[in-house]
Amino acid sequence: MSQQTTSGADRRLRHPGAVHPDRIESFASPPIKKSFTLQPGLTLCEAVAHPLAELGIRSGALLLSGMRLGPMQFVMPTWSKTPDHVAYYSDTHRPEGVIAIDFATATFGERDGGPFLHCHALWRGPEGERCGGHILPFDSIVAEPTEACIYGSRAVTMAAAPDAETNFTLFRPAAVGATGGSCIVARIRPNEDLVEAIETVCRHHGLTRARVRSGIGSTVGAVFDDGLRVDEAPTEIVVLDGRVAPDAEGAPRVTLDIALIDAFGRIHRGTPSRGCNPVLICFELILQAETDA
């Protein structure tokens, strides 16, 4: 880590595949917001999939803070051992006992014809240390009944499919029903600036005010407004809070508070600097359009 700043252009990485022409994809649809209970004894994916199937939800943002998982399995970001990827996942971690999650959001969608979710979470370790990672939804079990919340769509899917540019299997949104509404489902591709890309999504949908319901993905290291820089490229990030409001000229301007997990498992928190944080692999975004009070 250092205090030196670097432009986003200097931080971009070349991926193994050809650059896809569509850098930002997003769809608007009517929102569905509902609270439900995660039932114990089920995998995290099962506990989410059952109630969302009853609601007919195809994609969305899950708020899972406060859940308790045991056993829980997770991975963290690390360097790739081969040229097939610019970054990769660590070996699987299996902490003992029941883990109380402080903060977690997830993107809900589908993979291989069944329900799937991409979850980044924060919790405390046995010595009180801050921990975080990518929760494995088929290998983590809900330990206690917990209230969760979905903000989602019946008209937009998030389907995981092989991505030739990054050589990963990634979520990609697509419209399957009537579009138009206050729920925006988006995916941002590599090397697009995180902050500027969110504002591009807002402009595309005519939004000047919005709330980030979930933002999950990775950036090439990070540069924060307080001057802190994370130099190592592999990261995972989760948006803790995100708001869009008009600037002096009426254009959408986003302010983000994120948590970032680096390649050494350290947790960093702050506001990512504009123009300095290119997306590493992808960034999944669920926005709620808001109106002026």
Short mmCIF file of C-alpha atoms in Angstrom, two decimals:
data_model
loop_
_atom_site.label_atom_id
_atom_site.label_comp_id
_atom_site.label_asym_id
_atom_site.label_seq_id
_atom_site.Cartn_x
_atom_site.Cartn_y
_atom_site.Cartn_z
CA MET A 1 0.00 0.00 0.00
CA SER A 2 1.09 3.57 -0.57
CA GLN A 3 -0.13 7.14 -0.61
CA GLN A 4 0.79 7.82 -4.26
CA THR A 5 -2.10 8.30 -6.70
CA THR A 6 -2.28 6.77 -10.17
CA SER A 7 -4.64 7.41 -13.05
CA GLY A 8 -7.08 4.74 -14.09
CA ALA A 9 -5.47 4.48 -17.53
CA ASP A 10 -2.18 3.43 -15.91
CA ARG A 11 -3.93 0.68 -13.95
CA ARG A 12 -5.77 -1.11 -16.76
CA LEU A 13 -4.89 -4.74 -17.43
CA ARG A 14 -4.96 -6.77 -20.63
CA HIS A 15 -7.19 -9.84 -20.44
CA PRO A 16 -6.59 -13.08 -22.37
CA GLY A 17 -9.54 -12.67 -24.72
CA ALA A 18 -10.66 -10.07 -27.24
CA VAL A 19 -12.22 -6.91 -25.85
CA HIS A 20 -16.01 -7.16 -25.98
CA PRO A 21 -17.60 -4.16 -27.73
CA ASP A 22 -20.37 -3.71 -25.13
CA ARG A 23 -18.59 -2.38 -22.06
CA ILE A 24 -21.69 -1.56 -19.98
CA GLU A 25 -25.00 -3.41 -20.23
CA SER A 26 -28.07 -2.37 -18.26
CA PHE A 27 -31.85 -2.79 -18.25
CA ALA A 28 -34.65 -1.08 -16.35
CA SER A 29 -37.72 -2.88 -15.06
CA PRO A 30 -40.46 -2.58 -12.45
CA PRO A 31 -39.02 -3.34 -8.98
CA ILE A 32 -40.02 -6.06 -6.56
CA LYS A 33 -39.03 -5.45 -2.94
CA LYS A 34 -39.74 -8.12 -0.36
CA SER A 35 -38.42 -9.35 2.98
CA PHE A 36 -38.27 -13.07 3.70
CA THR A 37 -36.67 -15.49 6.15
CA LEU A 38 -33.60 -17.58 5.43
CA GLN A 39 -34.42 -21.04 6.75
CA PRO A 40 -31.73 -22.91 8.73
CA GLY A 41 -30.30 -26.19 7.49
CA LEU A 42 -30.36 -25.12 3.84
CA THR A 43 -27.45 -24.01 1.74
CA LEU A 44 -27.36 -20.27 1.26
CA CYS A 45 -28.41 -20.72 -2.36
CA GLU A 46 -31.35 -22.96 -1.42
CA ALA A 47 -32.46 -20.60 1.34
CA VAL A 48 -32.60 -17.72 -1.12
CA ALA A 49 -33.87 -19.57 -4.19
CA HIS A 50 -37.06 -21.01 -2.71
CA PRO A 51 -38.75 -17.73 -1.66
CA LEU A 52 -37.54 -15.86 -4.76
CA ALA A 53 -38.98 -18.55 -7.03
CA GLU A 54 -42.36 -18.02 -5.38
CA LEU A 55 -42.06 -14.30 -6.17
CA GLY A 56 -41.02 -14.95 -9.76
CA ILE A 57 -37.83 -12.92 -9.34
CA ARG A 58 -35.16 -13.51 -12.00
CA SER A 59 -32.46 -11.09 -10.79
CA GLY A 60 -31.82 -8.66 -8.00
CA ALA A 61 -29.90 -7.39 -5.01
CA LEU A 62 -29.97 -9.41 -1.81
CA LEU A 63 -29.27 -7.83 1.56
CA LEU A 64 -28.01 -10.63 3.82
CA SER A 65 -26.42 -8.72 6.70
CA GLY A 66 -26.87 -10.39 10.07
CA MET A 67 -27.10 -13.94 8.78
CA ARG A 68 -25.22 -16.72 10.55
CA LEU A 69 -23.55 -19.44 8.52
CA GLY A 70 -22.13 -22.71 9.77
CA PRO A 71 -20.34 -24.31 8.21
CA MET A 72 -19.21 -21.55 5.89
CA GLN A 73 -16.78 -21.73 2.97
CA PHE A 74 -15.29 -18.78 1.14
CA VAL A 75 -12.49 -17.67 -1.16
CA MET A 76 -10.49 -14.45 -1.48
CA PRO A 77 -8.82 -12.74 -4.43
CA THR A 78 -5.30 -13.73 -5.44
CA TRP A 79 -2.90 -13.74 -8.36
CA SER A 80 -3.43 -16.18 -11.21
CA LYS A 81 -0.86 -18.96 -11.53
CA THR A 82 -1.34 -19.11 -15.31
CA PRO A 83 -1.81 -16.59 -18.14
CA ASP A 84 -5.40 -17.81 -18.53
CA HIS A 85 -6.63 -15.09 -16.13
CA VAL A 86 -5.36 -11.74 -14.85
CA ALA A 87 -6.40 -12.71 -11.30
CA TYR A 88 -8.00 -15.68 -9.61
CA TYR A 89 -9.46 -17.11 -6.41
CA SER A 90 -7.58 -18.37 -3.38
CA ASP A 91 -7.89 -21.88 -2.05
CA THR A 92 -11.14 -22.46 -0.17
CA HIS A 93 -11.21 -21.31 3.46
CA ARG A 94 -13.33 -23.20 6.01
CA PRO A 95 -13.51 -21.34 9.34
CA GLU A 96 -14.68 -23.34 12.33
CA GLY A 97 -18.04 -22.88 13.99
CA VAL A 98 -20.87 -20.52 13.16
CA ILE A 99 -19.88 -17.24 11.53
CA ALA A 100 -21.94 -14.11 12.21
CA ILE A 101 -21.98 -11.96 9.10
CA ASP A 102 -21.72 -8.22 9.74
CA PHE A 103 -22.50 -7.12 6.20
CA ALA A 104 -23.32 -9.01 3.02
CA THR A 105 -24.96 -8.35 -0.28
CA ALA A 106 -25.40 -10.66 -3.23
CA THR A 107 -26.44 -10.57 -6.85
CA PHE A 108 -29.16 -13.12 -7.55
CA GLY A 109 -29.46 -14.81 -10.92
CA GLU A 110 -29.01 -18.19 -12.55
CA ARG A 111 -26.28 -20.53 -13.69
CA ASP A 112 -26.49 -23.83 -15.57
CA GLY A 113 -30.25 -23.59 -15.57
CA GLY A 114 -30.63 -23.23 -11.81
CA PRO A 115 -30.60 -20.43 -9.21
CA PHE A 116 -27.26 -18.89 -8.31
CA LEU A 117 -25.93 -15.97 -6.32
CA HIS A 118 -22.69 -14.01 -6.10
CA CYS A 119 -22.13 -12.92 -2.50
CA HIS A 120 -19.43 -10.75 -0.91
CA ALA A 121 -19.46 -10.51 2.87
CA LEU A 122 -17.68 -9.04 5.89
CA TRP A 123 -17.38 -10.58 9.37
CA ARG A 124 -15.09 -10.77 12.41
CA GLY A 125 -12.53 -13.48 13.00
CA PRO A 126 -11.87 -15.30 16.30
CA GLU A 127 -9.61 -12.50 17.54
CA GLY A 128 -11.99 -9.76 16.44
CA GLU A 129 -10.07 -9.08 13.26
CA ARG A 130 -11.95 -7.88 10.19
CA CYS A 131 -12.44 -10.59 7.57
CA GLY A 132 -14.13 -10.75 4.21
CA GLY A 133 -14.51 -12.77 1.08
CA HIS A 134 -16.59 -14.38 -1.62
CA ILE A 135 -19.06 -16.78 0.03
CA LEU A 136 -19.54 -20.13 -1.71
CA PRO A 137 -23.36 -20.40 -1.83
CA PHE A 138 -23.60 -24.16 -2.35
CA ASP A 139 -21.13 -24.94 0.44
CA SER A 140 -22.32 -22.59 3.18
CA ILE A 141 -25.24 -23.53 5.44
CA VAL A 142 -27.70 -21.15 7.08
CA ALA A 143 -27.37 -21.76 10.83
CA GLU A 144 -30.29 -19.71 12.20
CA PRO A 145 -33.47 -18.10 10.84
CA THR A 146 -32.53 -14.66 9.52
CA GLU A 147 -34.47 -11.94 7.78
CA ALA A 148 -33.20 -11.09 4.30
CA CYS A 149 -34.41 -8.60 1.71
CA ILE A 150 -34.58 -8.72 -2.08
CA TYR A 151 -34.80 -5.76 -4.43
CA GLY A 152 -35.24 -7.37 -7.79
CA SER A 153 -36.86 -7.87 -11.15
CA ARG A 154 -39.13 -10.34 -12.89
CA ALA A 155 -38.32 -8.87 -16.31
CA VAL A 156 -34.50 -8.93 -16.31
CA THR A 157 -32.32 -12.00 -15.88
CA MET A 158 -28.77 -12.25 -14.62
CA ALA A 159 -27.49 -15.42 -16.27
CA ALA A 160 -23.95 -16.67 -15.70
CA ALA A 161 -22.20 -17.68 -18.92
CA PRO A 162 -18.62 -18.11 -20.16
CA ASP A 163 -17.01 -14.76 -20.92
CA ALA A 164 -14.38 -14.94 -23.65
CA GLU A 165 -12.67 -11.67 -22.69
CA THR A 166 -11.86 -12.60 -19.09
CA ASN A 167 -12.04 -16.42 -19.37
CA PHE A 168 -14.40 -16.50 -16.38
CA THR A 169 -18.06 -17.46 -16.10
CA LEU A 170 -19.83 -14.20 -15.30
CA PHE A 171 -23.30 -12.78 -14.80
CA ARG A 172 -24.74 -10.86 -17.76
CA PRO A 173 -28.12 -9.08 -17.72
CA ALA A 174 -30.79 -9.58 -20.36
CA ALA A 175 -34.40 -8.44 -20.71
CA VAL A 176 -37.02 -11.20 -20.77
CA GLY A 177 -40.12 -9.10 -20.15
CA ALA A 178 -41.49 -5.59 -20.29
CA THR A 179 -38.73 -3.09 -19.50
CA GLY A 180 -38.94 0.35 -17.98
CA GLY A 181 -39.10 1.10 -14.27
CA SER A 182 -37.02 2.07 -11.28
CA CYS A 183 -34.97 -1.14 -10.87
CA ILE A 184 -31.80 -1.01 -12.96
CA VAL A 185 -29.80 -4.23 -13.41
CA ALA A 186 -26.33 -3.71 -14.88
CA ARG A 187 -22.95 -5.31 -15.52
CA ILE A 188 -19.74 -3.35 -16.12
CA ARG A 189 -16.84 -4.96 -17.99
CA PRO A 190 -13.09 -4.71 -17.28
CA ASN A 191 -11.11 -1.49 -17.44
CA GLU A 192 -14.13 0.81 -17.22
CA ASP A 193 -13.75 3.27 -14.37
CA LEU A 194 -16.02 2.17 -11.52
CA VAL A 195 -17.37 5.59 -10.56
CA GLU A 196 -17.72 6.94 -14.09
CA ALA A 197 -19.39 3.74 -15.33
CA ILE A 198 -22.10 3.93 -12.67
CA GLU A 199 -22.78 7.50 -13.75
CA THR A 200 -22.93 6.33 -17.37
CA VAL A 201 -25.63 3.82 -16.38
CA CYS A 202 -27.57 6.62 -14.70
CA ARG A 203 -27.34 8.89 -17.75
CA HIS A 204 -28.45 6.05 -20.03
CA HIS A 205 -31.62 5.62 -17.99
CA GLY A 206 -32.22 9.32 -17.38
CA LEU A 207 -31.49 9.16 -13.65
CA THR A 208 -30.11 12.00 -11.57
CA ARG A 209 -31.01 10.46 -8.22
CA ALA A 210 -30.58 6.81 -7.30
CA ARG A 211 -29.52 4.44 -4.56
CA VAL A 212 -27.07 1.60 -5.04
CA ARG A 213 -28.94 -1.46 -3.78
CA SER A 214 -25.92 -3.68 -4.41
CA GLY A 215 -22.54 -3.37 -6.06
CA ILE A 216 -20.32 -6.44 -6.22
CA GLY A 217 -17.16 -7.06 -8.19
CA SER A 218 -13.49 -6.16 -8.35
CA THR A 219 -11.17 -3.31 -9.28
CA VAL A 220 -7.50 -3.24 -10.28
CA GLY A 221 -6.19 -2.48 -6.82
CA ALA A 222 -7.73 0.75 -5.62
CA VAL A 223 -7.19 4.46 -5.13
CA PHE A 224 -9.26 6.14 -2.42
CA ASP A 225 -10.14 9.79 -1.93
CA ASP A 226 -8.11 9.93 1.28
CA GLY A 227 -4.96 9.12 -0.72
CA LEU A 228 -4.62 5.47 0.23
CA ARG A 229 -3.69 3.21 -2.67
CA VAL A 230 -3.85 -0.59 -2.83
CA ASP A 231 -1.19 -1.63 -5.32
CA GLU A 232 -1.92 -5.34 -5.71
CA ALA A 233 -4.30 -5.93 -8.61
CA PRO A 234 -6.45 -8.77 -7.20
CA THR A 235 -9.35 -7.43 -5.15
CA GLU A 236 -12.95 -8.05 -4.28
CA ILE A 237 -15.21 -5.17 -3.41
CA VAL A 238 -18.68 -4.65 -2.03
CA VAL A 239 -20.56 -1.36 -1.90
CA LEU A 240 -21.57 -0.52 1.66
CA ASP A 241 -23.47 2.59 0.64
CA GLY A 242 -23.94 4.34 -2.68
CA ARG A 243 -25.94 7.42 -3.59
CA VAL A 244 -26.45 9.30 -6.84
CA ALA A 245 -27.42 12.97 -6.80
CA PRO A 246 -27.26 15.77 -9.38
CA ASP A 247 -24.18 17.96 -9.50
CA ALA A 248 -24.24 21.73 -10.06
CA GLU A 249 -25.03 21.18 -13.74
CA GLY A 250 -27.74 18.61 -13.05
CA ALA A 251 -25.70 15.59 -14.15
CA PRO A 252 -25.71 12.39 -12.04
CA ARG A 253 -22.78 12.13 -9.66
CA VAL A 254 -22.23 9.05 -7.51
CA THR A 255 -20.69 8.81 -4.06
CA LEU A 256 -19.62 5.35 -2.94
CA ASP A 257 -18.50 3.86 0.35
CA ILE A 258 -16.90 0.50 -0.35
CA ALA A 259 -15.13 -2.30 1.46
CA LEU A 260 -12.26 -3.90 -0.42
CA ILE A 261 -10.58 -7.24 0.28
CA ASP A 262 -7.03 -7.31 -1.05
CA ALA A 263 -4.81 -10.22 -2.07
CA PHE A 264 -3.47 -10.55 1.49
CA GLY A 265 -6.94 -10.72 3.05
CA ARG A 266 -6.76 -7.19 4.43
CA ILE A 267 -9.94 -5.11 4.52
CA HIS A 268 -9.91 -1.49 3.36
CA ARG A 269 -12.81 0.95 3.44
CA GLY A 270 -13.33 4.30 1.82
CA THR A 271 -14.51 6.33 -1.15
CA PRO A 272 -12.97 5.24 -4.47
CA SER A 273 -11.51 8.12 -6.45
CA ARG A 274 -13.08 9.15 -9.73
CA GLY A 275 -11.13 8.09 -12.82
CA CYS A 276 -8.63 5.96 -10.87
CA ASN A 277 -10.35 2.60 -10.36
CA PRO A 278 -10.80 0.44 -13.46
CA VAL A 279 -12.92 -2.68 -13.04
CA LEU A 280 -10.77 -5.81 -12.82
CA ILE A 281 -13.04 -8.71 -13.87
CA CYS A 282 -16.60 -7.36 -13.69
CA PHE A 283 -18.90 -5.27 -11.55
CA GLU A 284 -22.55 -6.15 -10.95
CA LEU A 285 -24.80 -3.23 -10.12
CA ILE A 286 -28.42 -2.96 -8.96
CA LEU A 287 -29.77 0.59 -8.76
CA GLN A 288 -33.02 1.96 -7.39
CA ALA A 289 -34.12 5.10 -9.17
CA GLU A 290 -35.30 7.85 -6.86
CA THR A 291 -37.19 11.08 -7.41
CA ASP A 292 -36.58 14.52 -5.99
CA ALA A 293 -38.09 14.94 -2.54
#
